[in-house]
PDB file of C-alpha atoms in Angstrom:
ATOM      1  CA  MET E 108      71.851  98.983  96.251  1.00  0.00           C
ATOM      2  CA  ARG E 109      75.329 100.485  95.863  1.00  0.00           C
ATOM      3  CA  ILE E 110      78.179  99.188  98.011  1.00  0.00           C
ATOM      4  CA  TYR E 111      81.604 100.809  98.367  1.00  0.00           C
ATOM      5  CA  TRP E 112      84.374  98.257  98.968  1.00  0.00           C
ATOM      6  CA  GLN E 113      87.634  99.645 100.347  1.00  0.00           C
ATOM      7  CA  SER E 114      90.690  97.533  99.570  1.00  0.00           C
ATOM      8  CA  PHE E 115      94.127  98.308 100.981  1.00  0.00           C
ATOM      9  CA  VAL E 116      96.055  97.378  97.833  1.00  0.00           C
ATOM     10  CA  ASP E 117      97.145  99.599  94.943  1.00  0.00           C
ATOM     11  CA  ALA E 118      94.713  99.372  92.035  1.00  0.00           C
ATOM     12  CA  SER E 119      97.443  99.665  89.389  1.00  0.00           C
ATOM     13  CA  VAL E 120     100.158  97.542  91.006  1.00  0.00           C
ATOM     14  CA  ASN E 121      97.696  94.751  91.756  1.00  0.00           C
ATOM     15  CA  ALA E 122      95.430  95.193  88.732  1.00  0.00           C
ATOM     16  CA  PRO E 123      94.708  91.451  88.174  1.00  0.00           C
ATOM     17  CA  TYR E 124      93.554  91.051  91.771  1.00  0.00           C
ATOM     18  CA  MET E 125      91.428  94.192  91.743  1.00  0.00           C
ATOM     19  CA  ALA E 126      89.792  93.199  88.458  1.00  0.00           C
ATOM     20  CA  ARG E 127      89.122  89.679  89.726  1.00  0.00           C
ATOM     21  CA  LEU E 128      87.743  90.985  93.036  1.00  0.00           C
ATOM     22  CA  SER E 129      85.399  93.440  91.328  1.00  0.00           C
ATOM     23  CA  GLU E 130      84.194  90.765  88.904  1.00  0.00           C
ATOM     24  CA  TYR E 131      83.649  88.249  91.694  1.00  0.00           C
ATOM     25  CA  LEU E 132      81.769  90.594  94.029  1.00  0.00           C
ATOM     26  CA  ASN E 133      79.496  91.895  91.294  1.00  0.00           C
ATOM     27  CA  THR E 134      78.826  88.339  90.104  1.00  0.00           C
ATOM     28  CA  ILE E 135      77.738  87.047  93.508  1.00  0.00           C
ATOM     29  CA  ALA E 136      75.869  90.231  94.461  1.00  0.00           C
ATOM     30  CA  ALA E 137      72.088  90.090  94.666  1.00  0.00           C
ATOM     31  CA  PRO E 138      70.145  91.367  91.633  1.00  0.00           C
ATOM     32  CA  GLY E 139      70.201  95.155  91.655  1.00  0.00           C
ATOM     33  CA  THR E 140      73.338  95.401  93.799  1.00  0.00           C
ATOM     34  CA  THR E 141      76.529  96.920  92.411  1.00  0.00           C
ATOM     35  CA  VAL E 142      79.893  96.959  94.138  1.00  0.00           C
ATOM     36  CA  GLN E 143      82.571  99.583  93.541  1.00  0.00           C
ATOM     37  CA  VAL E 144      86.032  98.380  94.552  1.00  0.00           C
ATOM     38  CA  ALA E 145      88.578 101.071  95.408  1.00  0.00           C
ATOM     39  CA  GLY E 146      92.252 100.767  96.329  1.00  0.00           C
ATOM     40  CA  ILE E 147      94.707 102.898  98.272  1.00  0.00           C
ATOM     41  CA  SER E 148      97.979 104.384  97.059  1.00  0.00           C
ATOM     42  CA  PRO E 149     100.505 103.930  98.557  1.00  0.00           C
ATOM     43  CA  PRO E 150      98.976 100.608  99.625  1.00  0.00           C
ATOM     44  CA  ASP E 151      99.480  98.686 102.851  1.00  0.00           C
ATOM     45  CA  ARG E 152     102.957  97.653 101.711  1.00  0.00           C
ATOM     46  CA  GLU E 153     104.843  97.615 105.023  1.00  0.00           C
ATOM     47  CA  PHE E 154     102.909  95.298 107.302  1.00  0.00           C
ATOM     48  CA  GLY E 155     102.645  96.906 110.712  1.00  0.00           C
ATOM     49  CA  ARG E 156     100.604  99.230 112.896  1.00  0.00           C
ATOM     50  CA  LEU E 157     101.714 102.524 111.356  1.00  0.00           C
ATOM     51  CA  ALA E 158     100.883 101.408 107.813  1.00  0.00           C
ATOM     52  CA  GLU E 159      97.503 100.117 109.012  1.00  0.00           C
ATOM     53  CA  LEU E 160      96.782 103.478 110.652  1.00  0.00           C
ATOM     54  CA  ARG E 161      97.801 105.466 107.554  1.00  0.00           C
ATOM     55  CA  CYS E 162      95.549 103.413 105.293  1.00  0.00           C
ATOM     56  CA  ALA E 163      92.719 103.514 107.819  1.00  0.00           C
ATOM     57  CA  VAL E 164      92.780 107.321 107.897  1.00  0.00           C
ATOM     58  CA  GLN E 165      92.422 107.395 104.126  1.00  0.00           C
ATOM     59  CA  ALA E 166      89.650 104.806 104.319  1.00  0.00           C
ATOM     60  CA  ILE E 167      87.676 107.006 106.724  1.00  0.00           C
ATOM     61  CA  ASP E 168      87.979 109.935 104.320  1.00  0.00           C
ATOM     62  CA  ASN E 169      86.840 107.694 101.456  1.00  0.00           C
ATOM     63  CA  GLY E 170      83.937 106.454 103.558  1.00  0.00           C
ATOM     64  CA  ILE E 171      82.695 109.974 104.191  1.00  0.00           C
ATOM     65  CA  ALA E 172      82.914 110.686 100.456  1.00  0.00           C
ATOM     66  CA  ALA E 173      81.128 107.412  99.629  1.00  0.00           C
ATOM     67  CA  GLU E 174      78.208 108.331 101.883  1.00  0.00           C
ATOM     68  CA  GLU E 175      78.047 111.811 100.346  1.00  0.00           C
ATOM     69  CA  ASN E 176      77.979 110.199  96.882  1.00  0.00           C
ATOM     70  CA  GLY E 177      74.960 108.081  97.687  1.00  0.00           C
ATOM     71  CA  PHE E 178      76.414 104.656  98.482  1.00  0.00           C
ATOM     72  CA  ASP E 179      74.219 102.471 100.671  1.00  0.00           C
ATOM     73  CA  ALA E 180      76.996 100.688 102.601  1.00  0.00           C
ATOM     74  CA  PHE E 181      80.732 100.794 103.183  1.00  0.00           C
ATOM     75  CA  VAL E 182      82.797  97.604 103.439  1.00  0.00           C
ATOM     76  CA  MET E 183      86.238  97.676 105.024  1.00  0.00           C
ATOM     77  CA  GLY E 184      87.645  95.102 102.599  1.00  0.00           C
ATOM     78  CA  HIS E 185      90.730  94.557 104.738  1.00  0.00           C
ATOM     79  CA  PHE E 186      90.442  91.748 107.260  1.00  0.00           C
ATOM     80  CA  GLN E 187      92.254  93.593 110.066  1.00  0.00           C
ATOM     81  CA  ASP E 188      89.411  96.174 110.216  1.00  0.00           C
ATOM     82  CA  PRO E 189      91.599  99.142 111.264  1.00  0.00           C
ATOM     83  CA  SER E 190      89.468 102.080 112.470  1.00  0.00           C
ATOM     84  CA  LEU E 191      86.277 100.088 111.920  1.00  0.00           C
ATOM     85  CA  TYR E 192      84.642 101.573 115.014  1.00  0.00           C
ATOM     86  CA  GLU E 193      85.664 105.108 114.042  1.00  0.00           C
ATOM     87  CA  LEU E 194      84.056 104.612 110.640  1.00  0.00           C
ATOM     88  CA  ARG E 195      80.894 103.189 112.177  1.00  0.00           C
ATOM     89  CA  ALA E 196      80.663 106.230 114.444  1.00  0.00           C
ATOM     90  CA  THR E 197      81.203 108.577 111.504  1.00  0.00           C
ATOM     91  CA  LEU E 198      78.783 107.269 108.860  1.00  0.00           C
ATOM     92  CA  ASP E 199      75.005 106.840 108.856  1.00  0.00           C
ATOM     93  CA  ILE E 200      75.144 104.053 106.259  1.00  0.00           C
ATOM     94  CA  PRO E 201      76.035 100.508 107.404  1.00  0.00           C
ATOM     95  CA  VAL E 202      79.766  99.918 107.881  1.00  0.00           C
ATOM     96  CA  ILE E 203      80.907  96.313 107.582  1.00  0.00           C
ATOM     97  CA  GLY E 204      84.290  95.022 108.676  1.00  0.00           C
ATOM     98  CA  THR E 205      85.424  91.977 106.735  1.00  0.00           C
ATOM     99  CA  GLY E 206      87.194  90.556 109.775  1.00  0.00           C
ATOM    100  CA  GLU E 207      84.338  91.212 112.185  1.00  0.00           C
ATOM    101  CA  ALA E 208      81.673  89.822 109.849  1.00  0.00           C
ATOM    102  CA  THR E 209      83.725  86.719 109.034  1.00  0.00           C
ATOM    103  CA  LEU E 210      84.689  85.890 112.609  1.00  0.00           C
ATOM    104  CA  LEU E 211      81.083  86.234 113.761  1.00  0.00           C
ATOM    105  CA  ALA E 212      79.796  84.124 110.855  1.00  0.00           C
ATOM    106  CA  ALA E 213      82.457  81.444 111.369  1.00  0.00           C
ATOM    107  CA  SER E 214      81.538  81.204 115.047  1.00  0.00           C
ATOM    108  CA  GLN E 215      78.143  79.872 113.921  1.00  0.00           C
ATOM    109  CA  LEU E 216      79.805  77.035 111.988  1.00  0.00           C
ATOM    110  CA  GLY E 217      82.051  75.674 114.726  1.00  0.00           C
ATOM    111  CA  ARG E 218      83.331  76.315 118.213  1.00  0.00           C
ATOM    112  CA  ARG E 219      87.065  76.547 117.513  1.00  0.00           C
ATOM    113  CA  LEU E 220      88.455  78.840 114.832  1.00  0.00           C
ATOM    114  CA  GLY E 221      91.818  78.729 113.070  1.00  0.00           C
ATOM    115  CA  LEU E 222      93.077  81.689 111.012  1.00  0.00           C
ATOM    116  CA  VAL E 223      95.477  81.678 108.067  1.00  0.00           C
ATOM    117  CA  THR E 224      96.747  85.211 107.580  1.00  0.00           C
ATOM    118  CA  LEU E 225      98.986  86.741 104.924  1.00  0.00           C
ATOM    119  CA  ASP E 226     102.008  87.356 107.084  1.00  0.00           C
ATOM    120  CA  PRO E 227     103.104  86.469 110.639  1.00  0.00           C
ATOM    121  CA  ALA E 228     103.152  90.215 111.358  1.00  0.00           C
ATOM    122  CA  PHE E 229      99.350  90.086 111.588  1.00  0.00           C
ATOM    123  CA  GLU E 230      99.113  87.186 114.031  1.00  0.00           C
ATOM    124  CA  VAL E 231      98.986  89.377 117.163  1.00  0.00           C
ATOM    125  CA  TRP E 232      96.597  91.771 115.413  1.00  0.00           C
ATOM    126  CA  HIS E 233      94.098  88.954 114.790  1.00  0.00           C
ATOM    127  CA  TYR E 234      94.200  87.852 118.415  1.00  0.00           C
ATOM    128  CA  GLU E 235      93.452  91.444 119.381  1.00  0.00           C
ATOM    129  CA  GLN E 236      90.588  91.504 116.864  1.00  0.00           C
ATOM    130  CA  ALA E 237      89.060  88.355 118.286  1.00  0.00           C
ATOM    131  CA  GLU E 238      89.269  89.812 121.792  1.00  0.00           C
ATOM    132  CA  ARG E 239      87.594  93.024 120.626  1.00  0.00           C
ATOM    133  CA  TYR E 240      84.720  91.041 119.109  1.00  0.00           C
ATOM    134  CA  GLY E 241      84.310  88.812 122.158  1.00  0.00           C
ATOM    135  CA  LEU E 242      85.709  85.702 120.459  1.00  0.00           C
ATOM    136  CA  ARG E 243      89.222  85.437 121.893  1.00  0.00           C
ATOM    137  CA  ASP E 244      88.557  82.101 123.581  1.00  0.00           C
ATOM    138  CA  ARG E 245      87.312  80.645 120.298  1.00  0.00           C
ATOM    139  CA  ILE E 246      90.631  81.104 118.463  1.00  0.00           C
ATOM    140  CA  VAL E 247      92.788  77.973 118.400  1.00  0.00           C
ATOM    141  CA  HIS E 248      95.734  79.511 116.573  1.00  0.00           C
ATOM    142  CA  VAL E 249      96.748  82.010 113.890  1.00  0.00           C
ATOM    143  CA  THR E 250      99.399  81.185 111.308  1.00  0.00           C
ATOM    144  CA  GLY E 251     100.936  83.268 108.513  1.00  0.00           C
ATOM    145  CA  LEU E 252     101.421  82.361 104.864  1.00  0.00           C
ATOM    146  CA  GLY E 253     104.388  84.704 104.591  1.00  0.00           C
ATOM    147  CA  CYS E 254     102.983  86.309 101.417  1.00  0.00           C
ATOM    148  CA  LYS E 255     102.685  89.799  99.996  1.00  0.00           C
ATOM    149  CA  PRO E 256      99.791  90.910  97.771  1.00  0.00           C
ATOM    150  CA  GLU E 257     101.903  90.704  94.611  1.00  0.00           C
ATOM    151  CA  ASP E 258     102.522  87.005  95.267  1.00  0.00           C
ATOM    152  CA  PHE E 259      98.905  86.380  94.249  1.00  0.00           C
ATOM    153  CA  ALA E 260      99.171  88.249  90.939  1.00  0.00           C
ATOM    154  CA  SER E 261      99.714  85.218  88.702  1.00  0.00           C
ATOM    155  CA  ALA E 262      96.931  83.241  90.361  1.00  0.00           C
ATOM    156  CA  PHE E 263      94.484  86.079  89.706  1.00  0.00           C
ATOM    157  CA  ALA E 264      95.750  86.503  86.139  1.00  0.00           C
ATOM    158  CA  CYS E 265      94.331  83.060  85.191  1.00  0.00           C
ATOM    159  CA  ASP E 266      97.594  81.144  85.699  1.00  0.00           C
ATOM    160  CA  GLN E 267      96.138  77.804  86.747  1.00  0.00           C
ATOM    161  CA  ALA E 268      99.448  76.391  87.935  1.00  0.00           C
ATOM    162  CA  ALA E 269     100.051  79.436  90.142  1.00  0.00           C
ATOM    163  CA  HIS E 270      96.523  79.169  91.509  1.00  0.00           C
ATOM    164  CA  ALA E 271      97.034  75.500  92.343  1.00  0.00           C
ATOM    165  CA  ARG E 272     100.336  76.290  94.110  1.00  0.00           C
ATOM    166  CA  MET E 273      98.723  78.990  96.228  1.00  0.00           C
ATOM    167  CA  ILE E 274      95.865  76.671  97.199  1.00  0.00           C
ATOM    168  CA  GLU E 275      98.402  73.995  98.124  1.00  0.00           C
ATOM    169  CA  ASP E 276     100.331  76.486 100.283  1.00  0.00           C
ATOM    170  CA  PHE E 277      97.120  77.594 101.978  1.00  0.00           C
ATOM    171  CA  LEU E 278      96.052  74.024 102.781  1.00  0.00           C
ATOM    172  CA  ALA E 279      99.522  73.218 104.098  1.00  0.00           C
ATOM    173  CA  CYS E 280      99.228  76.128 106.548  1.00  0.00           C
ATOM    174  CA  ALA E 281      95.650  75.256 107.487  1.00  0.00           C
ATOM    175  CA  LEU E 282      96.143  71.548 108.213  1.00  0.00           C
ATOM    176  CA  PRO E 283      98.143  72.070 111.461  1.00  0.00           C
ATOM    177  CA  LEU E 284      95.345  74.358 112.687  1.00  0.00           C
ATOM    178  CA  VAL E 285      92.828  71.538 112.296  1.00  0.00           C
ATOM    179  CA  GLU E 286      95.234  69.108 113.933  1.00  0.00           C
ATOM    180  CA  ARG E 287      95.408  71.519 116.894  1.00  0.00           C
ATOM    181  CA  GLY E 288      91.636  71.455 117.243  1.00  0.00           C
ATOM    182  CA  ALA E 289      90.194  74.052 114.847  1.00  0.00           C
ATOM    183  CA  ASP E 290      86.884  73.012 113.342  1.00  0.00           C
ATOM    184  CA  VAL E 291      86.556  76.086 111.097  1.00  0.00           C
ATOM    185  CA  VAL E 292      89.348  77.596 108.968  1.00  0.00           C
ATOM    186  CA  ILE E 293      89.307  81.297 108.111  1.00  0.00           C
ATOM    187  CA  PRO E 294      91.467  82.894 105.400  1.00  0.00           C
ATOM    188  CA  ALA E 295      92.233  86.078 107.339  1.00  0.00           C
ATOM    189  CA  GLY E 296      92.529  88.327 104.306  1.00  0.00           C
ATOM    190  CA  VAL E 297      90.501  89.082 101.196  1.00  0.00           C
ATOM    191  CA  LEU E 298      93.415  87.987  98.992  1.00  0.00           C
ATOM    192  CA  PRO E 299      93.394  84.374 100.248  1.00  0.00           C
ATOM    193  CA  GLY E 300      89.622  84.569 100.658  1.00  0.00           C
ATOM    194  CA  LEU E 301      89.181  85.372  96.985  1.00  0.00           C
ATOM    195  CA  LEU E 302      91.702  82.683  96.097  1.00  0.00           C
ATOM    196  CA  ILE E 303      89.600  79.967  97.705  1.00  0.00           C
ATOM    197  CA  GLY E 304      86.344  81.470  96.417  1.00  0.00           C
ATOM    198  CA  ARG E 305      86.481  79.208  93.360  1.00  0.00           C
ATOM    199  CA  GLU E 306      86.808  76.090  95.526  1.00  0.00           C
ATOM    200  CA  HIS E 307      83.207  75.073  96.180  1.00  0.00           C
ATOM    201  CA  GLY E 308      82.728  73.352  99.536  1.00  0.00           C
ATOM    202  CA  LEU E 309      86.429  73.518 100.410  1.00  0.00           C
ATOM    203  CA  LYS E 310      87.320  71.784 103.667  1.00  0.00           C
ATOM    204  CA  VAL E 311      90.496  70.951 105.536  1.00  0.00           C
ATOM    205  CA  GLY E 312      89.661  67.585 106.994  1.00  0.00           C
ATOM    206  CA  HIS E 313      86.304  68.136 108.691  1.00  0.00           C
ATOM    207  CA  ALA E 314      86.769  71.921 108.908  1.00  0.00           C
ATOM    208  CA  PRO E 315      84.948  74.170 106.419  1.00  0.00           C
ATOM    209  CA  VAL E 316      86.923  77.081 104.948  1.00  0.00           C
ATOM    210  CA  VAL E 317      85.027  80.379 105.168  1.00  0.00           C
ATOM    211  CA  ASN E 318      85.158  82.749 102.197  1.00  0.00           C
ATOM    212  CA  CYS E 319      85.585  86.142 103.875  1.00  0.00           C
ATOM    213  CA  ALA E 320      84.947  88.121 100.658  1.00  0.00           C
ATOM    214  CA  ALA E 321      81.525  86.538 100.187  1.00  0.00           C
ATOM    215  CA  VAL E 322      80.648  86.865 103.880  1.00  0.00           C
ATOM    216  CA  ALA E 323      81.499  90.592 103.938  1.00  0.00           C
ATOM    217  CA  LEU E 324      79.465  91.361 100.829  1.00  0.00           C
ATOM    218  CA  LYS E 325      76.420  89.399 101.958  1.00  0.00           C
ATOM    219  CA  SER E 326      76.646  91.035 105.394  1.00  0.00           C
ATOM    220  CA  ALA E 327      76.577  94.452 103.717  1.00  0.00           C
ATOM    221  CA  GLU E 328      73.511  93.515 101.694  1.00  0.00           C
ATOM    222  CA  MET E 329      71.783  92.178 104.822  1.00  0.00           C
ATOM    223  CA  TRP E 330      72.388  95.312 106.894  1.00  0.00           C
ATOM    224  CA  VAL E 331      71.224  97.607 104.098  1.00  0.00           C
ATOM    225  CA  GLN E 332      68.043  95.544 103.811  1.00  0.00           C
ATOM    226  CA  LEU E 333      67.455  95.553 107.587  1.00  0.00           C
ATOM    227  CA  ARG E 334      67.992  99.299 107.704  1.00  0.00           C
ATOM    228  CA  ARG E 335      65.392  99.739 104.959  1.00  0.00           C
ATOM    229  CA  LEU E 336      62.958  97.306 106.583  1.00  0.00           C
ATOM    230  CA  ASN E 337      62.886  98.673 110.098  1.00  0.00           C
ATOM    231  CA  GLY E 338      65.526 101.364 110.505  1.00  0.00           C
ATOM    232  CA  THR E 339      68.046  99.161 112.324  1.00  0.00           C
ATOM    233  CA  GLU E 340      71.318 100.980 112.923  1.00  0.00           C
ATOM    234  CA  PRO E 341      74.230 100.866 115.386  1.00  0.00           C
ATOM    235  CA  SER E 342      73.748 102.069 118.931  1.00  0.00           C
ATOM    236  CA  ARG E 343      74.382 105.788 119.109  1.00  0.00           C
ATOM    237  CA  GLY E 344      75.152 105.543 122.793  1.00  0.00           C
ATOM    238  CA  PRO E 345      78.731 105.210 124.083  1.00  0.00           C
ATOM    239  CA  SER E 346      79.691 102.452 121.620  1.00  0.00           C
ATOM    240  CA  PHE E 347      79.214 104.336 118.353  1.00  0.00           C
ATOM    241  CA  LYS E 348      78.108 107.846 119.248  1.00  0.00           C
ATOM    242  CA  ARG E 349      77.628 109.763 116.015  1.00  0.00           C
ATOM    243  CA  ALA E 350      80.538 112.061 115.194  1.00  0.00           C
ATOM    244  CA  SER E 351      79.465 115.692 115.026  1.00  0.00           C
ATOM    245  CA  ALA E 352      79.657 117.768 111.872  1.00  0.00           C
ATOM    246  CA  MET E 353      82.519 119.705 113.471  1.00  0.00           C
ATOM    247  CA  ALA E 354      84.472 116.510 114.150  1.00  0.00           C
ATOM    248  CA  ARG E 355      84.022 115.388 110.547  1.00  0.00           C
ATOM    249  CA  ASP E 356      85.010 118.807 109.218  1.00  0.00           C
ATOM    250  CA  ASP E 357      88.109 118.940 111.419  1.00  0.00           C
ATOM    251  CA  PHE E 358      89.147 115.473 110.260  1.00  0.00           C
ATOM    252  CA  ARG E 359      88.766 116.293 106.575  1.00  0.00           C
ATOM    253  CA  ALA E 360      90.449 119.672 106.987  1.00  0.00           C
ATOM    254  CA  MET E 361      93.492 117.928 108.478  1.00  0.00           C
ATOM    255  CA  LEU E 362      93.702 115.632 105.454  1.00  0.00           C
ATOM    256  CA  ALA E 363      93.207 118.521 103.040  1.00  0.00           C
ATOM    257  CA  ARG E 364      96.157 120.380 104.606  1.00  0.00           C
ATOM    258  CA  ASN E 365      98.356 117.309 104.203  1.00  0.00           C
ATOM    259  CA  LYS E 366      97.407 117.006 100.523  1.00  0.00           C
ATOM    260  CA  ARG E 367      98.528 120.538  99.723  1.00  0.00           C
TER     261      ARG E 367
END
């Protein structure tokens, strides 16, 4: 099984994180599964809707190429899941959104969910996500760490003190969520998700902390296996009607013109 994991960070600027992410995913993957982690340049460096859209367009192009190159699944390794539905309507292989998979998995662990996101700019986005996935009433609150991807660099470069500081900051943000009623805590981003991946059985009070990186990967493996077992795939009715060859060609032609 070959899985393509699309990150929204720059592979060279955030090399320690990308190396750690690739190592982690390939370590926890099932026997026979390999994960290729790819970045985007310029990355999602200006948090906001336009930057999300720009990166999402590139991710769709990369997803089409991944399917053509024989990958078995595509993971949107960016919790906000921009253009997730467009990707799912474009590809035949399973398309997994880290945010969607994590929110649905967390909803099986508790009734009330609290999210710790990278930056307050994403708070509204996550409420919109939860509404899209039918979970809006399950969200207690969303709070932002106020971090950028580069803030995690030292922690992922084996600086134990930096790692401990980041964990402390995360827990400090998560505790008020639990005090407000959350019984599950979600790191709403692969960066903080990977950070807490080393913390076995991490809880904030009674609330388990869900590792979104692990959930997304295992969801990808599950959907590939189900597709092989009995041909399960998304509805090709109104929800995810398959994009025509012309629509795909027009999309890629637009990007090709912009590259020239």
